[in-house]
Short mmCIF file of C-alpha atoms in Angstrom, two decimals:
data_model
loop_
_atom_site.label_atom_id
_atom_site.label_comp_id
_atom_site.label_asym_id
_atom_site.label_seq_id
_atom_site.Cartn_x
_atom_site.Cartn_y
_atom_site.Cartn_z
CA MET A 1 199.80 147.17 317.29
CA GLN A 2 196.69 149.30 317.02
CA LYS A 3 196.95 152.98 317.94
CA SER A 4 195.67 153.89 321.39
CA SER A 5 193.64 156.81 322.67
CA ARG A 6 193.95 158.36 326.10
CA GLN A 7 191.39 158.24 328.89
CA PRO A 8 191.79 160.13 332.16
CA SER A 9 191.39 158.11 335.36
CA LYS A 10 190.29 159.58 338.67
CA LEU A 11 190.76 156.31 340.59
CA LEU A 12 193.99 154.84 339.22
CA PRO A 13 196.19 157.23 341.27
CA SER A 14 194.57 155.86 344.45
CA LEU A 15 196.12 152.45 343.71
CA PHE A 16 199.60 153.91 343.92
CA LYS A 17 199.36 156.76 346.44
CA HIS A 18 200.60 154.55 349.32
CA ILE A 19 203.34 152.89 347.29
CA ASP A 20 206.84 154.31 347.38
CA GLU A 21 208.76 153.97 344.10
CA GLY A 22 211.49 152.08 346.01
CA GLU A 23 209.03 149.62 347.60
CA LEU A 24 208.54 146.21 345.97
CA VAL A 25 205.07 146.08 344.38
CA THR A 26 203.43 142.88 343.13
CA VAL A 27 200.88 143.43 340.37
CA PHE A 28 198.26 141.13 338.84
CA HIS A 29 197.30 142.45 335.40
CA VAL A 30 194.46 140.80 333.47
CA GLY A 31 195.19 141.15 329.79
CA PRO A 32 198.17 141.35 327.48
CA ALA A 33 201.38 143.17 328.41
CA LEU A 34 201.04 146.44 326.51
CA PRO A 35 204.28 148.41 326.00
CA GLU A 36 203.07 151.55 327.77
CA THR A 37 202.02 149.54 330.84
CA VAL A 38 205.40 147.82 331.04
CA ASP A 39 207.07 151.22 330.62
CA PHE A 40 204.88 152.73 333.38
CA PHE A 41 205.84 149.98 335.82
CA SER A 42 209.54 150.40 334.99
CA ASN A 43 209.36 153.38 337.38
CA TYR A 44 208.59 150.99 340.24
CA ARG A 45 210.44 148.11 341.82
CA CYS A 46 207.89 145.46 341.00
CA LYS A 47 206.90 141.96 339.98
CA LEU A 48 204.37 141.98 337.17
CA HIS A 49 202.08 139.01 336.53
CA PHE A 50 200.29 139.39 333.18
CA VAL A 51 197.54 136.83 332.62
CA ASP A 52 195.43 137.34 329.50
CA LEU A 53 192.17 135.74 330.62
CA PHE A 54 190.44 137.52 327.74
CA SER A 55 192.09 135.10 325.32
CA SER A 56 190.38 132.23 327.22
CA LEU A 57 186.86 133.66 326.90
CA PRO A 58 184.17 132.51 327.09
CA ILE A 59 184.79 131.12 330.54
CA VAL A 60 181.45 129.80 331.73
CA CYS A 61 180.90 128.04 335.00
CA ASN A 62 177.87 126.36 336.46
CA GLU A 63 177.32 123.78 339.20
CA ASP A 64 178.33 120.93 336.88
CA THR A 65 181.56 122.54 335.64
CA THR A 66 182.96 124.19 338.78
CA ALA A 67 185.60 121.52 339.43
CA LEU A 68 186.78 121.62 335.81
CA LEU A 69 187.04 125.44 335.85
CA GLU A 70 188.98 125.33 339.13
CA GLN A 71 191.50 123.00 337.43
CA GLN A 72 191.73 125.22 334.35
CA LEU A 73 192.30 128.36 336.43
CA ALA A 74 194.89 126.56 338.54
CA GLN A 75 196.82 125.91 335.31
CA VAL A 76 196.55 129.53 334.15
CA LEU A 77 197.06 131.26 337.51
CA THR A 78 200.41 129.70 338.29
CA PHE A 79 201.93 132.02 340.86
CA PRO A 80 204.57 131.05 343.41
CA SER A 81 202.82 130.12 346.65
CA ASP A 82 204.27 133.15 348.48
CA THR A 83 202.92 135.65 345.90
CA ARG A 84 200.74 138.37 347.44
CA PHE A 85 199.34 141.06 345.18
CA ASP A 86 199.44 144.72 346.14
CA VAL A 87 197.53 145.78 343.00
CA CYS A 88 195.06 143.89 340.77
CA LEU A 89 194.08 145.38 337.42
CA PHE A 90 190.93 143.57 336.31
CA TRP A 91 189.89 146.17 333.71
CA ASP A 92 186.50 145.07 332.30
CA LEU A 93 186.93 141.30 332.83
CA PHE A 94 183.91 140.97 335.13
CA ASN A 95 181.65 142.08 332.25
CA TYR A 96 182.51 138.79 330.51
CA LEU A 97 182.13 136.34 333.41
CA ASN A 98 178.97 134.89 334.89
CA ARG A 99 178.42 134.97 338.66
CA ASP A 100 179.74 131.42 339.23
CA THR A 101 182.88 132.07 337.19
CA ILE A 102 183.61 135.26 339.14
CA GLY A 103 183.31 133.24 342.36
CA VAL A 104 185.73 130.55 341.15
CA LEU A 105 188.23 133.17 339.90
CA LEU A 106 188.23 135.07 343.18
CA THR A 107 188.51 131.86 345.19
CA ALA A 108 191.64 131.04 343.15
CA LEU A 109 193.06 134.55 343.72
CA ARG A 110 192.20 134.84 347.41
CA PRO A 111 195.36 133.10 348.70
CA HIS A 112 197.39 135.67 346.76
CA LEU A 113 195.67 138.74 348.21
CA LYS A 114 196.64 140.79 351.25
CA ASN A 115 194.34 142.75 353.54
CA ASN A 116 195.56 145.95 351.90
CA SER A 117 195.43 144.74 348.26
CA LEU A 118 193.76 147.25 345.96
CA ALA A 119 192.09 146.60 342.62
CA HIS A 120 190.81 148.55 339.65
CA ALA A 121 187.95 147.50 337.36
CA PHE A 122 185.33 148.80 334.98
CA SER A 123 181.64 148.00 335.14
CA VAL A 124 178.48 149.39 333.61
CA HIS A 125 176.13 151.94 335.09
CA ASN A 126 173.21 150.53 333.14
CA LEU A 127 172.92 146.92 331.97
CA LYS A 128 171.79 148.21 328.56
CA THR A 129 175.09 150.04 328.07
CA ARG A 130 176.45 149.17 324.67
CA HIS A 131 179.38 146.79 324.45
CA ASN A 132 182.72 148.56 323.99
CA SER A 133 185.51 146.09 323.44
CA HIS A 134 188.75 147.67 324.67
CA LEU A 135 192.26 146.79 325.75
CA TYR A 136 193.51 148.92 328.62
CA GLY A 137 196.98 149.97 329.63
CA ILE A 138 198.58 152.63 331.80
CA GLN A 139 200.33 155.60 330.18
CA GLN A 140 200.67 157.77 333.26
CA LEU A 141 199.49 157.64 336.83
CA ASP A 142 196.18 159.26 335.87
CA ILE A 143 195.99 158.40 332.15
CA LEU A 144 194.92 155.08 330.67
CA SER A 145 195.62 153.95 327.15
CA VAL A 146 192.60 152.49 325.37
CA ARG A 147 192.70 150.40 322.21
CA HIS A 148 189.74 148.92 320.37
CA ARG A 149 190.03 145.16 320.16
CA LEU A 150 190.08 143.74 316.65
CA ALA A 151 187.45 141.20 317.72
CA ALA A 152 185.11 141.51 320.67
CA PRO A 153 185.60 138.82 323.32
CA PRO A 154 182.63 136.46 323.60
CA GLY A 155 180.36 136.21 326.60
CA TYR A 156 179.54 139.88 327.25
CA ALA A 157 177.00 139.84 330.10
CA PRO A 158 177.65 142.78 332.43
CA HIS A 159 176.58 143.00 336.06
CA SER A 160 175.18 146.06 337.79
CA GLN A 161 177.26 147.76 340.46
CA ASN A 162 175.06 146.26 343.20
CA GLN A 163 175.43 142.77 341.72
CA LEU A 164 179.22 143.17 341.53
CA LYS A 165 179.37 144.32 345.15
CA GLN A 166 177.85 140.96 346.11
CA LEU A 167 179.84 138.87 343.63
CA LEU A 168 183.27 140.27 344.49
CA HIS A 169 183.38 138.50 347.85
CA CYS A 170 187.13 139.17 348.37
CA PHE A 171 186.76 142.90 347.79
CA LYS A 172 184.68 145.79 348.98
CA LEU A 173 183.87 148.74 346.76
CA GLU A 174 185.92 151.70 347.92
CA ARG A 175 184.83 154.25 345.29
CA SER A 176 183.16 154.44 341.90
CA VAL A 177 183.16 157.14 339.26
CA LEU A 178 180.60 157.43 336.47
CA LEU A 179 182.29 157.93 333.10
CA ALA A 180 180.81 159.81 330.15
CA ASP A 181 179.98 156.62 328.22
CA SER A 182 177.85 155.24 331.08
CA ARG A 183 180.58 152.95 332.37
CA LEU A 184 181.77 152.91 335.96
CA GLU A 185 185.38 153.03 337.05
CA LEU A 186 185.77 151.08 340.31
CA LEU A 187 188.34 151.12 343.09
CA LEU A 188 188.23 147.97 345.20
CA HIS A 189 189.90 147.11 348.52
CA ALA A 190 190.54 143.52 349.62
CA SER A 191 188.20 142.33 352.34
CA LEU A 192 189.60 139.05 353.62
#
């Protein structure tokens, strides 16, 4: 596995500040199960659901393909019906999905969200921000691990923060932090 670098996170601790280490936490993690992330969550009593949607890219949806995409996501997002996520780690997935695909994905996730579900994501501050293809993991509560992907996922078409606020119909933007490389770190709160 490729060596990782470290990136501080100002918003990641907010996902866990209300969670007691003895409390059962259900986590939806978009991407592969990196060793440091699994190790981080070993400190919690939790159920981890890793779904590497990046390996399915490009996922493109339009009016003609919505029903097909709903079927495909139903096959990939196979959670027990009583699953309710406390934490969703989307990383930079939304930068690779068009507006219709984001809508279908969130519609599929909505039954598994709670009113107090929190989520973390990355976006761009400027649509001309250069494409950085990374895998993200959690080393510590306020430190992310970042690895460069060997191959960039297809379909990079980022959305502005204002566009994402409208597209993420299940979530409201709680906070955002501008990072040095002109990306935004986002903290989202379920709005059901």
